[in-house]
């Protein structure tokens, strides 16, 4: 039985994928951390409060609290709507506009504090990522960082273009051939427009990170950074692109590989989508920290899918997968403190 005996044994990815190939790949934060350790953050909202340069002030934080969220997208969208309504009613928009810019600036600095800089990414790493992503019909990512987008952009042949020539998401293009990259929680390269539609930024490489929040009035960065599963689902439903991506996960056919995706309570909507899809099997990456850790991780996933009888779960050593290779990790430069 694929998961009846939850011992400490693990498959090797090449052997498992040969016997039970996966047509889809679901990436979580663990996949990004394998390349860049500072991606180990729990709350971008908290990070934005403690960045050294222009953090969220108390007034900004009060806005988040009044809206009952720690997500940036709904707060920025609400401020955008307020500015437009005030302008239509000939009411001064300076206060909400100022808050919009201060919150967006804090968000920029928070993201930069945890994201790998473009200049530190070896081209060979991007090429290896590119080659691995091409092995799947669909790549679903719950990460909003730029790693997959940067990798695919270096050699876009073989990847399905989901955006038209002007950068707008076009559902009519979603059945074209090629590997599909679906960002379930948005990404730093995506913008939500005032009418809920989605646009992909035309900037490339390092410019995508340096100016990801520079956009035209009415547009906000589209990514669902944290919060409860219900909050994330609410934000997803307000976006044409994110709704479509989650719907595609819910109808995935074939085997599905989970890499760095823990499926904890805050991602319950992803768990439900997988259950709805009932994939042929799940191939789940496990970090072999110790025998007890392996068994604990296996139990975690077995419990998650206990109500899906007959769903085969196969567990493999994450380090045997191309995305888990030790030499992919990018060293973090040591910042020397100045002595006074």
Coordinates of C-alpha atoms in Angstrom, one line a residue:
X1 CA 0.0 0.0 0.0
X2 CA 1.4 3.5 -0.9
X3 CA 1.0 4.9 2.6
X4 CA -0.3 2.2 4.9
X5 CA 3.0 1.8 6.7
X6 CA 4.2 5.2 7.8
X7 CA 7.8 4.4 8.6
X8 CA 11.0 6.5 7.9
X9 CA 11.7 5.1 4.4
X10 CA 11.5 7.5 1.5
X11 CA 11.5 7.0 -2.3
X12 CA 14.1 8.7 -4.5
X13 CA 12.4 11.1 -6.9
X14 CA 13.8 9.7 -10.2
X15 CA 12.6 6.2 -9.3
X16 CA 9.2 7.4 -8.0
X17 CA 8.6 9.6 -11.0
X18 CA 9.5 6.9 -13.4
X19 CA 7.0 4.5 -11.8
X20 CA 4.3 7.1 -11.1
X21 CA 4.9 10.2 -13.2
X22 CA 3.4 13.5 -12.1
X23 CA 1.7 15.8 -14.6
X24 CA 1.5 18.7 -12.1
X25 CA 3.8 20.4 -9.5
X26 CA 2.5 22.3 -6.5
X27 CA 5.1 24.6 -5.0
X28 CA 5.1 26.1 -1.5
X29 CA 7.3 28.3 0.5
X30 CA 9.7 25.4 1.2
X31 CA 10.7 25.4 -2.5
X32 CA 11.7 29.0 -2.3
X33 CA 13.6 28.5 1.0
X34 CA 15.6 25.7 -0.6
X35 CA 17.2 28.4 -2.8
X36 CA 17.2 31.4 -0.5
X37 CA 17.0 31.0 3.3
X38 CA 15.7 34.6 4.0
X39 CA 12.4 33.5 2.4
X40 CA 11.7 32.0 5.8
X41 CA 9.2 34.7 6.8
X42 CA 5.9 34.2 8.6
X43 CA 4.3 37.5 8.1
X44 CA 5.0 40.2 5.5
X45 CA 2.7 42.5 7.5
X46 CA 5.0 42.1 10.6
X47 CA 8.1 42.5 8.4
X48 CA 6.7 45.8 7.0
X49 CA 6.4 47.1 10.6
X50 CA 10.0 46.5 11.5
X51 CA 11.9 47.4 8.3
X52 CA 14.5 50.1 8.9
X53 CA 13.4 52.4 6.1
X54 CA 9.8 53.8 6.2
X55 CA 8.0 51.0 8.0
X56 CA 4.2 50.9 8.5
X57 CA 3.3 53.5 11.1
X58 CA 0.5 53.3 13.7
X59 CA -2.0 55.0 11.4
X60 CA -1.3 52.5 8.6
X61 CA -1.6 49.6 11.1
X62 CA -4.9 50.9 12.3
X63 CA -6.2 50.8 8.7
X64 CA -5.4 47.1 8.5
X65 CA -7.1 46.5 11.8
X66 CA -10.2 48.4 10.8
X67 CA -10.5 46.2 7.7
X68 CA -9.8 43.0 9.7
X69 CA -7.0 41.8 7.5
X70 CA -3.2 41.6 7.3
X71 CA -3.3 41.3 3.5
X72 CA -1.9 44.3 1.6
X73 CA -4.0 43.9 -1.6
X74 CA -7.5 44.6 -0.1
X75 CA -6.2 47.5 2.0
X76 CA -4.5 49.1 -1.1
X77 CA -7.6 48.4 -3.2
X78 CA -9.9 50.0 -0.6
X79 CA -7.7 53.1 -0.5
X80 CA -7.8 53.3 -4.3
X81 CA -11.6 53.1 -4.3
X82 CA -11.8 55.8 -1.6
X83 CA -9.6 58.1 -3.7
X84 CA -11.8 57.6 -6.7
X85 CA -15.0 58.1 -4.8
X86 CA -13.7 61.2 -3.1
X87 CA -12.6 62.7 -6.4
X88 CA -16.1 62.0 -7.9
X89 CA -17.7 63.8 -4.9
X90 CA -15.2 66.6 -4.9
X91 CA -13.9 65.6 -1.5
X92 CA -10.2 66.0 -0.7
X93 CA -8.3 62.7 -1.4
X94 CA -5.0 63.7 0.2
X95 CA -5.4 61.6 3.4
X96 CA -6.3 58.3 1.7
X97 CA -3.8 58.9 -1.1
X98 CA -1.0 59.6 1.4
X99 CA -1.9 56.4 3.3
X100 CA -1.9 54.5 0.0
X101 CA 1.6 55.6 -0.8
X102 CA 3.1 55.0 2.7
X103 CA 1.6 51.5 2.9
X104 CA 2.8 50.6 -0.6
X105 CA 6.3 51.9 0.2
X106 CA 6.5 49.9 3.4
X107 CA 5.4 46.8 1.4
X108 CA 8.2 47.5 -1.1
X109 CA 10.9 47.6 1.6
X110 CA 9.4 44.5 3.3
X111 CA 9.6 42.4 0.2
X112 CA 13.1 43.6 -0.7
X113 CA 14.3 42.6 2.8
X114 CA 13.4 39.0 2.2
X115 CA 13.7 38.5 -1.5
X116 CA 16.8 37.2 -3.2
X117 CA 18.4 40.0 -5.3
X118 CA 18.6 39.5 -9.0
X119 CA 22.3 40.1 -9.0
X120 CA 22.9 37.1 -6.8
X121 CA 21.0 34.6 -8.9
X122 CA 23.4 32.6 -11.1
X123 CA 22.1 32.1 -14.7
X124 CA 22.9 28.4 -14.3
X125 CA 20.4 28.2 -11.4
X126 CA 17.7 29.8 -13.5
X127 CA 18.4 27.4 -16.4
X128 CA 18.1 24.4 -14.1
X129 CA 14.8 25.7 -12.7
X130 CA 13.6 26.4 -16.2
X131 CA 14.4 22.8 -17.3
X132 CA 12.7 21.2 -14.4
X133 CA 9.5 23.3 -14.7
X134 CA 9.1 22.2 -18.3
X135 CA 8.7 18.6 -17.1
X136 CA 5.1 19.3 -16.0
X137 CA 2.0 20.2 -17.8
X138 CA 1.0 22.5 -15.0
X139 CA 3.0 24.2 -12.3
X140 CA 0.9 25.6 -9.4
X141 CA 2.8 28.0 -7.1
X142 CA 1.4 29.5 -3.9
X143 CA 4.6 31.6 -3.7
X144 CA 4.5 35.2 -4.8
X145 CA 8.3 35.6 -5.3
X146 CA 9.8 35.9 -8.7
X147 CA 11.9 32.7 -8.9
X148 CA 9.6 30.8 -11.3
X149 CA 8.8 33.8 -13.3
X150 CA 12.5 34.8 -13.7
X151 CA 13.4 31.2 -14.6
X152 CA 10.7 30.9 -17.3
X153 CA 11.5 34.3 -18.7
X154 CA 15.1 33.4 -19.5
X155 CA 13.9 30.8 -22.1
X156 CA 10.1 31.2 -22.6
X157 CA 9.8 28.7 -25.4
X158 CA 7.7 25.7 -24.1
X159 CA 5.8 27.8 -21.6
X160 CA 2.1 28.6 -22.3
X161 CA 1.5 32.4 -22.6
X162 CA -1.5 33.3 -20.4
X163 CA -1.3 37.0 -21.1
X164 CA -1.9 38.8 -24.3
X165 CA 0.6 41.1 -26.1
X166 CA -0.5 44.1 -23.9
X167 CA 0.1 42.0 -20.8
X168 CA -3.6 41.4 -19.9
X169 CA -4.8 38.0 -18.7
X170 CA -6.8 36.4 -21.5
X171 CA -8.7 33.2 -20.6
X172 CA -9.0 32.5 -24.4
X173 CA -5.3 31.7 -24.4
X174 CA -5.4 29.2 -21.6
X175 CA -5.7 26.1 -23.8
X176 CA -2.6 26.8 -25.9
X177 CA 0.2 24.2 -25.7
X178 CA 3.1 24.4 -23.2
X179 CA 3.8 24.3 -19.5
X180 CA 1.4 26.4 -17.6
X181 CA 2.7 28.5 -14.7
X182 CA -0.3 29.3 -12.4
X183 CA 0.4 31.6 -9.4
X184 CA -2.4 30.6 -7.0
X185 CA -1.7 33.6 -4.7
X186 CA -0.5 36.1 -7.3
X187 CA 3.0 37.3 -7.7
X188 CA 5.3 40.4 -7.7
X189 CA 5.1 40.5 -11.5
X190 CA 1.2 40.8 -11.5
X191 CA -1.1 43.8 -11.0
X192 CA -4.8 43.9 -10.2
X193 CA -6.6 46.6 -12.1
X194 CA -9.6 48.6 -10.7
X195 CA -12.1 46.3 -12.5
X196 CA -10.6 43.2 -11.0
X197 CA -8.8 42.1 -14.1
X198 CA -5.1 41.2 -14.1
X199 CA -2.1 42.6 -15.9
X200 CA 1.4 41.3 -16.1
X201 CA 4.1 43.9 -15.8
X202 CA 6.4 44.4 -18.8
X203 CA 9.5 44.9 -16.7
X204 CA 12.1 42.2 -16.6
X205 CA 14.9 40.7 -14.4
X206 CA 15.9 43.0 -11.6
X207 CA 13.5 45.7 -12.6
X208 CA 10.6 43.5 -11.6
X209 CA 11.8 43.5 -8.0
X210 CA 13.1 47.1 -7.8
X211 CA 9.9 48.6 -9.1
X212 CA 7.2 46.0 -8.5
X213 CA 4.8 48.4 -6.8
X214 CA 5.2 51.2 -9.3
X215 CA 2.0 51.2 -11.3
X216 CA -0.6 53.4 -12.8
X217 CA -3.5 54.8 -10.6
X218 CA -6.1 52.2 -9.8
X219 CA -3.7 49.2 -10.0
X220 CA -2.3 47.4 -7.0
X221 CA 0.3 44.6 -6.7
X222 CA -1.6 41.3 -6.9
X223 CA -0.4 38.8 -4.3
X224 CA -2.1 37.2 -1.4
X225 CA 0.7 37.3 1.1
X226 CA -0.7 35.8 4.3
X227 CA -3.8 35.6 6.6
X228 CA -6.4 32.9 7.2
X229 CA -7.5 30.6 4.4
X230 CA -10.9 32.4 4.4
X231 CA -9.2 35.8 3.9
X232 CA -7.1 34.4 1.1
X233 CA -10.1 32.8 -0.6
X234 CA -12.0 36.1 -0.4
X235 CA -9.1 37.9 -2.1
X236 CA -8.8 35.1 -4.7
X237 CA -12.5 35.4 -5.6
X238 CA -12.1 39.1 -6.3
X239 CA -9.6 38.4 -9.0
X240 CA -10.3 36.9 -12.4
X241 CA -6.9 35.4 -12.7
X242 CA -6.6 34.0 -9.2
X243 CA -10.1 32.5 -9.4
X244 CA -9.2 30.8 -12.6
X245 CA -5.9 29.4 -11.2
X246 CA -7.5 27.9 -8.2
X247 CA -10.2 26.4 -10.4
X248 CA -7.6 24.8 -12.5
X249 CA -6.0 23.1 -9.5
X250 CA -9.4 21.8 -8.5
X251 CA -9.7 19.9 -11.9
X252 CA -6.1 18.7 -12.2
X253 CA -5.7 15.4 -13.9
X254 CA -2.9 12.9 -13.4
X255 CA -0.4 12.7 -10.6
X256 CA 0.5 15.8 -8.5
X257 CA 3.9 16.5 -6.9
X258 CA 3.9 18.6 -3.7
X259 CA 7.2 20.3 -3.1
X260 CA 7.7 22.6 -0.1
X261 CA 3.9 22.9 0.3
X262 CA 2.9 22.0 3.9
X263 CA -0.9 22.5 3.4
X264 CA -1.4 24.0 6.9
X265 CA -4.6 25.7 8.1
X266 CA -3.9 28.9 6.2
X267 CA -3.9 27.0 2.9
X268 CA -7.1 25.0 3.6
X269 CA -8.5 26.3 0.3
X270 CA -5.6 24.6 -1.6
X271 CA -6.2 21.4 0.3
X272 CA -9.9 21.4 -0.7
X273 CA -9.0 22.1 -4.3
X274 CA -6.7 19.1 -4.4
X275 CA -9.4 16.9 -2.8
X276 CA -11.9 18.1 -5.4
X277 CA -9.5 17.2 -8.2
X278 CA -8.8 13.7 -6.8
X279 CA -5.4 13.4 -8.7
X280 CA -4.1 10.0 -9.7
X281 CA -1.7 10.2 -6.8
X282 CA 0.3 12.6 -4.7
X283 CA 4.1 12.5 -4.7
X284 CA 5.1 14.5 -1.6
X285 CA 8.6 15.8 -0.9
X286 CA 9.9 15.2 2.7
X287 CA 13.0 16.8 4.2
X288 CA 14.8 13.8 5.9
X289 CA 15.9 15.7 9.1
X290 CA 15.5 12.6 11.3
X291 CA 13.5 9.4 11.4
X292 CA 11.1 10.9 13.8
X293 CA 10.7 14.0 11.6
X294 CA 10.0 11.9 8.5
X295 CA 7.3 9.9 10.3
X296 CA 5.8 13.0 11.7
X297 CA 5.6 14.7 8.3
X298 CA 4.1 11.5 6.7
X299 CA 1.4 11.5 9.5
X300 CA 0.7 15.2 8.8
X301 CA -0.1 14.5 5.1
X302 CA -1.9 11.2 5.8
X303 CA -4.2 13.0 8.2
X304 CA -4.8 15.8 5.7
X305 CA -6.1 13.3 3.1
X306 CA -7.6 10.8 5.4
X307 CA -11.1 11.6 4.1
X308 CA -10.1 10.8 0.5
X309 CA -10.2 7.0 0.4
X310 CA -8.1 5.4 -2.3
X311 CA -5.8 8.4 -2.9
X312 CA -2.2 7.0 -3.1
X313 CA 0.4 9.0 -1.2
X314 CA 4.0 8.5 -2.1
X315 CA 6.7 10.2 -0.1
X316 CA 10.2 11.0 -1.5
X317 CA 13.4 12.5 -0.3
X318 CA 13.3 16.2 -1.2
X319 CA 17.0 16.4 -1.8
X320 CA 16.7 13.8 -4.6
X321 CA 14.5 16.2 -6.6
X322 CA 16.1 18.7 -9.0
X323 CA 14.5 21.6 -7.0
X324 CA 15.9 20.3 -3.7
X325 CA 19.5 19.8 -4.8
X326 CA 21.9 21.2 -2.2
X327 CA 24.0 23.1 -4.7
X328 CA 21.0 25.2 -5.7
X329 CA 21.1 27.2 -2.4
X330 CA 22.3 30.7 -2.9
X331 CA 24.7 31.9 -0.1
X332 CA 23.4 34.9 1.8
X333 CA 26.0 37.7 2.0
X334 CA 27.1 38.6 5.5
X335 CA 26.3 42.2 6.3
X336 CA 29.1 43.7 8.4
X337 CA 28.0 46.1 11.0
X338 CA 29.9 49.4 11.4
X339 CA 31.5 50.0 14.7
X340 CA 31.0 53.4 16.3

